[in-house]
Structure formats: C-alpha cells, structure tokens
PDB file of N, CA and C in Angstrom:
ATOM      1  N   MET A   1     194.783 -96.721 194.419  1.00 41.00           N
ATOM      2  CA  MET A   1     195.748 -97.715 194.777  1.00 41.00           C
ATOM      3  C   MET A   1     196.907 -97.646 193.794  1.00 41.00           C
ATOM      4  N   SER A   2     198.092 -97.421 194.321  1.00 51.00           N
ATOM      5  CA  SER A   2     199.276 -97.347 193.427  1.00 51.00           C
ATOM      6  C   SER A   2     199.821 -98.741 193.151  1.00 51.00           C
ATOM      7  N   GLU A   3     200.235 -98.880 191.928  1.00 67.00           N
ATOM      8  CA  GLU A   3     200.761-100.168 191.515  1.00 67.00           C
ATOM      9  C   GLU A   3     202.235-100.267 191.893  1.00 67.00           C
ATOM     10  N   ARG A   4     202.629-101.391 192.414  1.00 72.00           N
ATOM     11  CA  ARG A   4     204.012-101.571 192.835  1.00 72.00           C
ATOM     12  C   ARG A   4     204.902-101.726 191.592  1.00 72.00           C
ATOM     13  N   LYS A   5     206.000-101.032 191.592  1.00 89.00           N
ATOM     14  CA  LYS A   5     206.910-101.100 190.462  1.00 89.00           C
ATOM     15  C   LYS A   5     207.690-102.408 190.478  1.00 89.00           C
ATOM     16  N   GLU A   6     207.997-102.904 189.277  1.00 91.00           N
ATOM     17  CA  GLU A   6     208.689-104.185 189.165  1.00 91.00           C
ATOM     18  C   GLU A   6     210.074-104.151 189.754  1.00 91.00           C
ATOM     19  N   TRP A   7     210.768-103.044 189.697  1.00 92.00           N
ATOM     20  CA  TRP A   7     212.122-102.973 190.239  1.00 92.00           C
ATOM     21  C   TRP A   7     212.132-103.203 191.765  1.00 92.00           C
ATOM     22  N   GLN A   8     211.046-102.795 192.438  1.00 94.00           N
ATOM     23  CA  GLN A   8     210.948-103.058 193.878  1.00 94.00           C
ATOM     24  C   GLN A   8     210.828-104.537 194.158  1.00 94.00           C
ATOM     25  N   ASP A   9     210.077-105.252 193.303  1.00 95.00           N
ATOM     26  CA  ASP A   9     209.981-106.710 193.455  1.00 95.00           C
ATOM     27  C   ASP A   9     211.311-107.397 193.144  1.00 95.00           C
ATOM     28  N   ILE A  10     212.047-106.857 192.156  1.00 95.00           N
ATOM     29  CA  ILE A  10     213.353-107.427 191.844  1.00 95.00           C
ATOM     30  C   ILE A  10     214.312-107.237 193.010  1.00 95.00           C
ATOM     31  N   ILE A  11     214.307-106.046 193.621  1.00 96.00           N
ATOM     32  CA  ILE A  11     215.150-105.821 194.790  1.00 96.00           C
ATOM     33  C   ILE A  11     214.755-106.752 195.923  1.00 96.00           C
ATOM     34  N   GLN A  12     213.451-106.958 196.097  1.00 96.00           N
ATOM     35  CA  GLN A  12     212.984-107.890 197.143  1.00 96.00           C
ATOM     36  C   GLN A  12     213.460-109.313 196.836  1.00 96.00           C
ATOM     37  N   GLY A  13     213.463-109.722 195.589  1.00 96.00           N
ATOM     38  CA  GLY A  13     213.936-111.040 195.224  1.00 96.00           C
ATOM     39  C   GLY A  13     215.441-111.201 195.459  1.00 96.00           C
ATOM     40  N   ILE A  14     216.196-110.140 195.188  1.00 97.00           N
ATOM     41  CA  ILE A  14     217.641-110.202 195.462  1.00 97.00           C
ATOM     42  C   ILE A  14     217.878-110.306 196.974  1.00 97.00           C
ATOM     43  N   GLY A  15     217.092-109.552 197.740  1.00 96.00           N
ATOM     44  CA  GLY A  15     217.181-109.637 199.220  1.00 96.00           C
ATOM     45  C   GLY A  15     216.830-111.024 199.717  1.00 96.00           C
ATOM     46  N   LEU A  16     215.808-111.644 199.101  1.00 96.00           N
ATOM     47  CA  LEU A  16     215.455-113.026 199.465  1.00 96.00           C
ATOM     48  C   LEU A  16     216.583-113.972 199.179  1.00 96.00           C
ATOM     49  N   SER A  17     217.256-113.785 198.042  1.00 96.00           N
ATOM     50  CA  SER A  17     218.387-114.624 197.705  1.00 96.00           C
ATOM     51  C   SER A  17     219.523-114.451 198.744  1.00 96.00           C
ATOM     52  N   LEU A  18     219.791-113.211 199.119  1.00 95.00           N
ATOM     53  CA  LEU A  18     220.834-112.941 200.125  1.00 95.00           C
ATOM     54  C   LEU A  18     220.451-113.602 201.456  1.00 95.00           C
ATOM     55  N   PHE A  19     219.200-113.449 201.878  1.00 96.00           N
ATOM     56  CA  PHE A  19     218.749-114.080 203.125  1.00 96.00           C
ATOM     57  C   PHE A  19     218.867-115.588 203.080  1.00 96.00           C
ATOM     58  N   LEU A  20     218.477-116.203 201.963  1.00 95.00           N
ATOM     59  CA  LEU A  20     218.521-117.670 201.845  1.00 95.00           C
ATOM     60  C   LEU A  20     219.993-118.129 201.856  1.00 95.00           C
ATOM     61  N   ASN A  21     220.873-117.399 201.209  1.00 92.00           N
ATOM     62  CA  ASN A  21     222.289-117.779 201.217  1.00 92.00           C
ATOM     63  C   ASN A  21     222.889-117.698 202.626  1.00 92.00           C
ATOM     64  N   ILE A  22     222.546-116.652 203.336  1.00 92.00           N
ATOM     65  CA  ILE A  22     223.060-116.508 204.731  1.00 92.00           C
ATOM     66  C   ILE A  22     222.470-117.631 205.610  1.00 92.00           C
ATOM     67  N   ALA A  23     221.181-117.919 205.474  1.00 93.00           N
ATOM     68  CA  ALA A  23     220.562-118.981 206.265  1.00 93.00           C
ATOM     69  C   ALA A  23     221.160-120.340 205.929  1.00 93.00           C
ATOM     70  N   PHE A  24     221.439-120.571 204.643  1.00 90.00           N
ATOM     71  CA  PHE A  24     222.053-121.817 204.211  1.00 90.00           C
ATOM     72  C   PHE A  24     223.479-121.934 204.792  1.00 90.00           C
ATOM     73  N   PHE A  25     224.223-120.862 204.726  1.00 89.00           N
ATOM     74  CA  PHE A  25     225.590-120.850 205.206  1.00 89.00           C
ATOM     75  C   PHE A  25     225.622-121.150 206.713  1.00 89.00           C
ATOM     76  N   LEU A  26     224.779-120.459 207.476  1.00 90.00           N
ATOM     77  CA  LEU A  26     224.744-120.683 208.908  1.00 90.00           C
ATOM     78  C   LEU A  26     224.215-122.079 209.249  1.00 90.00           C
ATOM     79  N   GLY A  27     223.176-122.503 208.564  1.00 88.00           N
ATOM     80  CA  GLY A  27     222.610-123.826 208.824  1.00 88.00           C
ATOM     81  C   GLY A  27     223.579-124.943 208.551  1.00 88.00           C
ATOM     82  N   CYS A  28     224.249-124.885 207.404  1.00 86.00           N
ATOM     83  CA  CYS A  28     225.214-125.928 207.081  1.00 86.00           C
ATOM     84  C   CYS A  28     226.412-125.856 208.007  1.00 86.00           C
ATOM     85  N   GLY A  29     226.828-124.670 208.373  1.00 85.00           N
ATOM     86  CA  GLY A  29     227.959-124.540 209.290  1.00 85.00           C
ATOM     87  C   GLY A  29     227.649-125.135 210.634  1.00 85.00           C
ATOM     88  N   LEU A  30     226.491-124.813 211.182  1.00 87.00           N
ATOM     89  CA  LEU A  30     226.120-125.364 212.493  1.00 87.00           C
ATOM     90  C   LEU A  30     225.909-126.871 212.423  1.00 87.00           C
ATOM     91  N   LEU A  31     225.206-127.310 211.381  1.00 86.00           N
ATOM     92  CA  LEU A  31     224.934-128.753 211.240  1.00 86.00           C
ATOM     93  C   LEU A  31     226.225-129.527 211.012  1.00 86.00           C
ATOM     94  N   GLY A  32     227.107-128.985 210.180  1.00 83.00           N
ATOM     95  CA  GLY A  32     228.414-129.657 209.925  1.00 83.00           C
ATOM     96  C   GLY A  32     229.248-129.707 211.178  1.00 83.00           C
ATOM     97  N   SER A  33     229.235-128.627 211.938  1.00 83.00           N
ATOM     98  CA  SER A  33     230.007-128.602 213.171  1.00 83.00           C
ATOM     99  C   SER A  33     229.468-129.615 214.191  1.00 83.00           C
ATOM    100  N   PHE A  34     228.152-129.712 214.257  1.00 84.00           N
ATOM    101  CA  PHE A  34     227.541-130.635 215.200  1.00 84.00           C
ATOM    102  C   PHE A  34     227.780-132.095 214.791  1.00 84.00           C
ATOM    103  N   LEU A  35     227.603-132.389 213.492  1.00 81.00           N
ATOM    104  CA  LEU A  35     227.723-133.762 213.016  1.00 81.00           C
ATOM    105  C   LEU A  35     229.178-134.243 213.006  1.00 81.00           C
ATOM    106  N   SER A  36     230.134-133.319 212.872  1.00 81.00           N
ATOM    107  CA  SER A  36     231.516-133.740 212.843  1.00 81.00           C
ATOM    108  C   SER A  36     232.008-134.228 214.234  1.00 81.00           C
ATOM    109  N   ARG A  37     231.291-133.909 215.267  1.00 83.00           N
ATOM    110  CA  ARG A  37     231.678-134.332 216.615  1.00 83.00           C
ATOM    111  C   ARG A  37     231.086-135.704 216.971  1.00 83.00           C
ATOM    112  N   ILE A  38     230.186-136.205 216.170  1.00 82.00           N
ATOM    113  CA  ILE A  38     229.591-137.522 216.407  1.00 82.00           C
ATOM    114  C   ILE A  38     230.444-138.548 215.636  1.00 82.00           C
ATOM    115  N   PRO A  39     231.011-139.530 216.316  1.00 84.00           N
ATOM    116  CA  PRO A  39     231.964-140.439 215.653  1.00 84.00           C
ATOM    117  C   PRO A  39     231.421-141.141 214.398  1.00 84.00           C
ATOM    118  N   GLY A  40     230.241-141.624 214.413  1.00 82.00           N
ATOM    119  CA  GLY A  40     229.707-142.355 213.258  1.00 82.00           C
ATOM    120  C   GLY A  40     229.213-141.472 212.146  1.00 82.00           C
ATOM    121  N   LEU A  41     229.019-140.172 212.411  1.00 79.00           N
ATOM    122  CA  LEU A  41     228.450-139.286 211.416  1.00 79.00           C
ATOM    123  C   LEU A  41     229.424-138.171 211.001  1.00 79.00           C
ATOM    124  N   SER A  42     230.702-138.354 211.228  1.00 79.00           N
ATOM    125  CA  SER A  42     231.657-137.291 210.921  1.00 79.00           C
ATOM    126  C   SER A  42     231.735-137.044 209.413  1.00 79.00           C
ATOM    127  N   PHE A  43     231.425-138.033 208.579  1.00 81.00           N
ATOM    128  CA  PHE A  43     231.449-137.821 207.144  1.00 81.00           C
ATOM    129  C   PHE A  43     230.355-136.855 206.708  1.00 81.00           C
ATOM    130  N   LEU A  44     229.236-136.835 207.429  1.00 82.00           N
ATOM    131  CA  LEU A  44     228.191-135.861 207.106  1.00 82.00           C
ATOM    132  C   LEU A  44     228.617-134.443 207.434  1.00 82.00           C
ATOM    133  N   GLY A  45     229.422-134.309 208.484  1.00 78.00           N
ATOM    134  CA  GLY A  45     229.973-133.007 208.819  1.00 78.00           C
ATOM    135  C   GLY A  45     230.836-132.477 207.686  1.00 78.00           C
ATOM    136  N   ALA A  46     231.630-133.352 207.119  1.00 80.00           N
ATOM    137  CA  ALA A  46     232.452-132.961 205.969  1.00 80.00           C
ATOM    138  C   ALA A  46     231.600-132.619 204.780  1.00 80.00           C
ATOM    139  N   PHE A  47     230.499-133.339 204.567  1.00 81.00           N
ATOM    140  CA  PHE A  47     229.589-133.052 203.448  1.00 81.00           C
ATOM    141  C   PHE A  47     228.967-131.669 203.549  1.00 81.00           C
ATOM    142  N   PHE A  48     228.537-131.308 204.770  1.00 81.00           N
ATOM    143  CA  PHE A  48     227.948-129.996 204.947  1.00 81.00           C
ATOM    144  C   PHE A  48     228.991-128.888 204.842  1.00 81.00           C
ATOM    145  N   SER A  49     230.208-129.184 205.224  1.00 78.00           N
ATOM    146  CA  SER A  49     231.288-128.202 205.055  1.00 78.00           C
ATOM    147  C   SER A  49     231.561-127.982 203.574  1.00 78.00           C
ATOM    148  N   LEU A  50     231.528-129.049 202.794  1.00 79.00           N
ATOM    149  CA  LEU A  50     231.735-128.907 201.327  1.00 79.00           C
ATOM    150  C   LEU A  50     230.562-128.198 200.680  1.00 79.00           C
ATOM    151  N   ALA A  51     229.386-128.340 201.232  1.00 80.00           N
ATOM    152  CA  ALA A  51     228.211-127.636 200.699  1.00 80.00           C
ATOM    153  C   ALA A  51     228.380-126.139 200.858  1.00 80.00           C
ATOM    154  N   ILE A  52     228.989-125.718 201.957  1.00 78.00           N
ATOM    155  CA  ILE A  52     229.260-124.283 202.176  1.00 78.00           C
ATOM    156  C   ILE A  52     230.268-123.784 201.167  1.00 78.00           C
ATOM    157  N   ILE A  53     231.337-124.563 200.954  1.00 80.00           N
ATOM    158  CA  ILE A  53     232.375-124.158 200.033  1.00 80.00           C
ATOM    159  C   ILE A  53     231.823-124.035 198.622  1.00 80.00           C
ATOM    160  N   GLY A  54     230.964-124.933 198.240  1.00 82.00           N
ATOM    161  CA  GLY A  54     230.393-124.877 196.908  1.00 82.00           C
ATOM    162  C   GLY A  54     229.016-124.253 196.861  1.00 82.00           C
ATOM    163  N   ILE A  55     228.842-123.134 197.566  1.00 83.00           N
ATOM    164  CA  ILE A  55     227.503-122.521 197.677  1.00 83.00           C
ATOM    165  C   ILE A  55     226.950-122.121 196.306  1.00 83.00           C
ATOM    166  N   GLY A  56     227.821-121.817 195.353  1.00 82.00           N
ATOM    167  CA  GLY A  56     227.353-121.447 194.032  1.00 82.00           C
ATOM    168  C   GLY A  56     226.496-122.542 193.394  1.00 82.00           C
ATOM    169  N   LEU A  57     226.916-123.787 193.593  1.00 83.00           N
ATOM    170  CA  LEU A  57     226.134-124.916 193.087  1.00 83.00           C
ATOM    171  C   LEU A  57     225.116-125.422 194.097  1.00 83.00           C
ATOM    172  N   SER A  58     225.435-125.331 195.376  1.00 87.00           N
ATOM    173  CA  SER A  58     224.542-125.847 196.387  1.00 87.00           C
ATOM    174  C   SER A  58     223.234-125.079 196.439  1.00 87.00           C
ATOM    175  N   GLN A  59     223.267-123.819 196.045  1.00 90.00           N
ATOM    176  CA  GLN A  59     222.051-123.009 196.140  1.00 90.00           C
ATOM    177  C   GLN A  59     220.986-123.500 195.148  1.00 90.00           C
ATOM    178  N   LEU A  60     221.353-124.327 194.201  1.00 88.00           N
ATOM    179  CA  LEU A  60     220.350-124.881 193.287  1.00 88.00           C
ATOM    180  C   LEU A  60     219.315-125.716 194.028  1.00 88.00           C
ATOM    181  N   LEU A  61     219.700-126.266 195.185  1.00 89.00           N
ATOM    182  CA  LEU A  61     218.795-127.100 195.960  1.00 89.00           C
ATOM    183  C   LEU A  61     217.622-126.305 196.520  1.00 89.00           C
ATOM    184  N   TYR A  62     217.832-125.037 196.793  1.00 92.00           N
ATOM    185  CA  TYR A  62     216.715-124.256 197.353  1.00 92.00           C
ATOM    186  C   TYR A  62     216.259-123.126 196.452  1.00 92.00           C
ATOM    187  N   VAL A  63     217.018-122.738 195.487  1.00 94.00           N
ATOM    188  CA  VAL A  63     216.577-121.629 194.590  1.00 94.00           C
ATOM    189  C   VAL A  63     215.575-122.131 193.554  1.00 94.00           C
ATOM    190  N   ILE A  64     215.858-123.279 192.964  1.00 95.00           N
ATOM    191  CA  ILE A  64     214.952-123.772 191.907  1.00 95.00           C
ATOM    192  C   ILE A  64     213.530-124.019 192.415  1.00 95.00           C
ATOM    193  N   PRO A  65     213.332-124.680 193.571  1.00 95.00           N
ATOM    194  CA  PRO A  65     211.930-124.853 194.037  1.00 95.00           C
ATOM    195  C   PRO A  65     211.254-123.528 194.346  1.00 95.00           C
ATOM    196  N   ILE A  66     211.965-122.557 194.857  1.00 96.00           N
ATOM    197  CA  ILE A  66     211.359-121.243 195.152  1.00 96.00           C
ATOM    198  C   ILE A  66     211.045-120.516 193.869  1.00 96.00           C
ATOM    199  N   VAL A  67     211.903-120.617 192.862  1.00 96.00           N
ATOM    200  CA  VAL A  67     211.611-119.985 191.561  1.00 96.00           C
ATOM    201  C   VAL A  67     210.370-120.602 190.949  1.00 96.00           C
ATOM    202  N   ILE A  68     210.234-121.921 191.041  1.00 96.00           N
ATOM    203  CA  ILE A  68     209.042-122.574 190.509  1.00 96.00           C
ATOM    204  C   ILE A  68     207.776-122.115 191.262  1.00 96.00           C
ATOM    205  N   SER A  69     207.921-121.986 192.593  1.00 96.00           N
ATOM    206  CA  SER A  69     206.798-121.506 193.388  1.00 96.00           C
ATOM    207  C   SER A  69     206.418-120.065 193.019  1.00 96.00           C
ATOM    208  N   LEU A  70     207.396-119.211 192.846  1.00 96.00           N
ATOM    209  CA  LEU A  70     207.117-117.822 192.461  1.00 96.00           C
ATOM    210  C   LEU A  70     206.532-117.736 191.081  1.00 96.00           C
ATOM    211  N   LYS A  71     206.932-118.638 190.197  1.00 96.00           N
ATOM    212  CA  LYS A  71     206.389-118.647 188.828  1.00 96.00           C
ATOM    213  C   LYS A  71     204.892-119.046 188.884  1.00 96.00           C
ATOM    214  N   ARG A  72     204.564-120.026 189.710  1.00 97.00           N
ATOM    215  CA  ARG A  72     203.169-120.464 189.831  1.00 97.00           C
ATOM    216  C   ARG A  72     202.298-119.346 190.402  1.00 97.00           C
ATOM    217  N   LYS A  73     202.865-118.558 191.316  1.00 96.00           N
ATOM    218  CA  LYS A  73     202.144-117.434 191.918  1.00 96.00           C
ATOM    219  C   LYS A  73     202.174-116.185 191.038  1.00 96.00           C
ATOM    220  N   GLU A  74     202.866-116.274 189.912  1.00 93.00           N
ATOM    221  CA  GLU A  74     203.011-115.178 188.960  1.00 93.00           C
ATOM    222  C   GLU A  74     203.610-113.942 189.596  1.00 93.00           C
ATOM    223  N   LYS A  75     204.623-114.138 190.432  1.00 94.00           N
ATOM    224  CA  LYS A  75     205.374-113.043 191.026  1.00 94.00           C
ATOM    225  C   LYS A  75     206.665-112.895 190.218  1.00 94.00           C
ATOM    226  N   TRP A  76     206.529-112.290 189.038  1.00 94.00           N
ATOM    227  CA  TRP A  76     207.613-112.256 188.074  1.00 94.00           C
ATOM    228  C   TRP A  76     208.807-111.429 188.551  1.00 94.00           C
ATOM    229  N   GLY A  77     208.557-110.303 189.190  1.00 95.00           N
ATOM    230  CA  GLY A  77     209.643-109.473 189.666  1.00 95.00           C
ATOM    231  C   GLY A  77     210.500-110.140 190.717  1.00 95.00           C
ATOM    232  N   GLU A  78     209.841-110.764 191.706  1.00 96.00           N
ATOM    233  CA  GLU A  78     210.586-111.468 192.745  1.00 96.00           C
ATOM    234  C   GLU A  78     211.332-112.655 192.162  1.00 96.00           C
ATOM    235  N   MET A  79     210.720-113.319 191.179  1.00 96.00           N
ATOM    236  CA  MET A  79     211.407-114.455 190.539  1.00 96.00           C
ATOM    237  C   MET A  79     212.658-113.974 189.823  1.00 96.00           C
ATOM    238  N   LYS A  80     212.562-112.854 189.100  1.00 96.00           N
ATOM    239  CA  LYS A  80     213.726-112.311 188.401  1.00 96.00           C
ATOM    240  C   LYS A  80     214.828-111.914 189.400  1.00 96.00           C
ATOM    241  N   GLY A  81     214.418-111.289 190.507  1.00 97.00           N
ATOM    242  CA  GLY A  81     215.384-110.868 191.504  1.00 97.00           C
ATOM    243  C   GLY A  81     216.082-112.051 192.152  1.00 97.00           C
ATOM    244  N   LEU A  82     215.329-113.114 192.432  1.00 96.00           N
ATOM    245  CA  LEU A  82     215.921-114.296 193.019  1.00 96.00           C
ATOM    246  C   LEU A  82     216.938-114.940 192.063  1.00 96.00           C
ATOM    247  N   ILE A  83     216.592-114.968 190.794  1.00 96.00           N
ATOM    248  CA  ILE A  83     217.522-115.502 189.795  1.00 96.00           C
ATOM    249  C   ILE A  83     218.744-114.604 189.701  1.00 96.00           C
ATOM    250  N   ILE A  84     218.572-113.320 189.683  1.00 97.00           N
ATOM    251  CA  ILE A  84     219.703-112.391 189.640  1.00 97.00           C
ATOM    252  C   ILE A  84     220.615-112.611 190.851  1.00 97.00           C
ATOM    253  N   GLY A  85     220.044-112.706 192.015  1.00 96.00           N
ATOM    254  CA  GLY A  85     220.825-112.936 193.225  1.00 96.00           C
ATOM    255  C   GLY A  85     221.574-114.266 193.194  1.00 96.00           C
ATOM    256  N   ALA A  86     220.933-115.307 192.649  1.00 95.00           N
ATOM    257  CA  ALA A  86     221.587-116.596 192.562  1.00 95.00           C
ATOM    258  C   ALA A  86     222.753-116.565 191.567  1.00 95.00           C
ATOM    259  N   VAL A  87     222.559-115.851 190.478  1.00 95.00           N
ATOM    260  CA  VAL A  87     223.642-115.736 189.476  1.00 95.00           C
ATOM    261  C   VAL A  87     224.801-114.935 190.068  1.00 95.00           C
ATOM    262  N   ILE A  88     224.517-113.857 190.783  1.00 94.00           N
ATOM    263  CA  ILE A  88     225.579-113.078 191.412  1.00 94.00           C
ATOM    264  C   ILE A  88     226.353-113.957 192.405  1.00 94.00           C
ATOM    265  N   THR A  89     225.634-114.721 193.211  1.00 93.00           N
ATOM    266  CA  THR A  89     226.284-115.614 194.177  1.00 93.00           C
ATOM    267  C   THR A  89     227.157-116.630 193.456  1.00 93.00           C
ATOM    268  N   PHE A  90     226.652-117.209 192.387  1.00 92.00           N
ATOM    269  CA  PHE A  90     227.416-118.190 191.623  1.00 92.00           C
ATOM    270  C   PHE A  90     228.664-117.581 191.011  1.00 92.00           C
ATOM    271  N   LEU A  91     228.550-116.386 190.444  1.00 93.00           N
ATOM    272  CA  LEU A  91     229.707-115.754 189.833  1.00 93.00           C
ATOM    273  C   LEU A  91     230.749-115.341 190.895  1.00 93.00           C
ATOM    274  N   LEU A  92     230.314-114.821 192.021  1.00 91.00           N
ATOM    275  CA  LEU A  92     231.263-114.475 193.077  1.00 91.00           C
ATOM    276  C   LEU A  92     231.970-115.718 193.615  1.00 91.00           C
ATOM    277  N   SER A  93     231.202-116.781 193.807  1.00 89.00           N
ATOM    278  CA  SER A  93     231.806-118.045 194.297  1.00 89.00           C
ATOM    279  C   SER A  93     232.792-118.586 193.266  1.00 89.00           C
ATOM    280  N   GLY A  94     232.396-118.569 192.006  1.00 88.00           N
ATOM    281  CA  GLY A  94     233.298-119.052 190.953  1.00 88.00           C
ATOM    282  C   GLY A  94     234.553-118.195 190.845  1.00 88.00           C
ATOM    283  N   GLY A  95     234.410-116.880 190.966  1.00 88.00           N
ATOM    284  CA  GLY A  95     235.580-116.010 190.952  1.00 88.00           C
ATOM    285  C   GLY A  95     236.515-116.275 192.083  1.00 88.00           C
ATOM    286  N   CYS A  96     235.958-116.531 193.274  1.00 85.00           N
ATOM    287  CA  CYS A  96     236.814-116.840 194.428  1.00 85.00           C
ATOM    288  C   CYS A  96     237.538-118.169 194.200  1.00 85.00           C
ATOM    289  N   TRP A  97     236.880-119.148 193.601  1.00 85.00           N
ATOM    290  CA  TRP A  97     237.550-120.404 193.302  1.00 85.00           C
ATOM    291  C   TRP A  97     238.645-120.216 192.300  1.00 85.00           C
ATOM    292  N   LEU A  98     238.439-119.363 191.298  1.00 88.00           N
ATOM    293  CA  LEU A  98     239.503-119.124 190.290  1.00 88.00           C
ATOM    294  C   LEU A  98     240.698-118.446 190.938  1.00 88.00           C
ATOM    295  N   ILE A  99     240.459-117.504 191.813  1.00 88.00           N
ATOM    296  CA  ILE A  99     241.576-116.846 192.506  1.00 88.00           C
ATOM    297  C   ILE A  99     242.301-117.843 193.391  1.00 88.00           C
ATOM    298  N   LEU A 100     241.565-118.664 194.100  1.00 84.00           N
ATOM    299  CA  LEU A 100     242.176-119.662 194.976  1.00 84.00           C
ATOM    300  C   LEU A 100     243.031-120.641 194.200  1.00 84.00           C
ATOM    301  N   PHE A 101     242.517-121.166 193.090  1.00 84.00           N
ATOM    302  CA  PHE A 101     243.261-122.151 192.335  1.00 84.00           C
ATOM    303  C   PHE A 101     244.433-121.528 191.518  1.00 84.00           C
ATOM    304  N   SER A 102     244.354-120.255 191.262  1.00 87.00           N
ATOM    305  CA  SER A 102     245.475-119.611 190.542  1.00 87.00           C
ATOM    306  C   SER A 102     246.715-119.548 191.424  1.00 87.00           C
ATOM    307  N   TYR A 103     246.566-119.547 192.730  1.00 82.00           N
ATOM    308  CA  TYR A 103     247.692-119.566 193.632  1.00 82.00           C
ATOM    309  C   TYR A 103     248.360-120.933 193.720  1.00 82.00           C
ATOM    310  N   PHE A 104     247.621-121.986 193.391  1.00 79.00           N
ATOM    311  CA  PHE A 104     248.193-123.335 193.463  1.00 79.00           C
ATOM    312  C   PHE A 104     248.839-123.780 192.193  1.00 79.00           C
ATOM    313  N   ASN A 105     248.681-123.060 191.102  1.00 71.00           N
ATOM    314  CA  ASN A 105     249.281-123.453 189.812  1.00 71.00           C
ATOM    315  C   ASN A 105     250.530-122.697 189.531  1.00 71.00           C
TER     316      ASN A 105
END
C-alpha cells in the first residue's frame, strides 16, 4: 500500500477552498437576487450582495469550521491546503479592493 503524499492532500485542500468559494458566490448571488425582489426582505438581498463583495472576510464563516473539522480528523494536508486557498482568496480580494479604491482617490 503506497502512502499518499502530503502535497496531494494540500492540492485537494486548495481545490476544496476553490469549490467552497464558488458555491458561496453562487449561493449568495442567487439568494440575494431572490430576496431583493421581495418587498419586506430587500435589505437581506443587499446583505448577501455585500457578502459576495467581501468574500475575503466572508469565507471565515465556512472555512474556520471546516478547518476545525479537518484538524479533529487529523487531515493535516487538506487543512493546510484549505488555509492556503483561503489566504490566496483573501489576498486576491484585498488586492482588487486596493485597485478599486486607488481609482477613487
């Protein structure tokens, strides 16, 4: 039986991060679009739209519980990959915000 290399688990964790970010983006987009059409709940539509814009920080809602779960299961490679993917998402989101705000100053 060959032992799985840690880098494969790290790549799998980064892929999990990418999948979760895409699912979050689509879920918030659809939910925000649906809720914005309901007169009494239009503020929730705006909230979900803002969650998409701030995905770098919003991902803390779903990354931290999964990291804790992976730590309990002692899946260290996947945990590292998920953290790496979350950091990359945060840095890309922050960089986009810096570029956006540099045009307004």
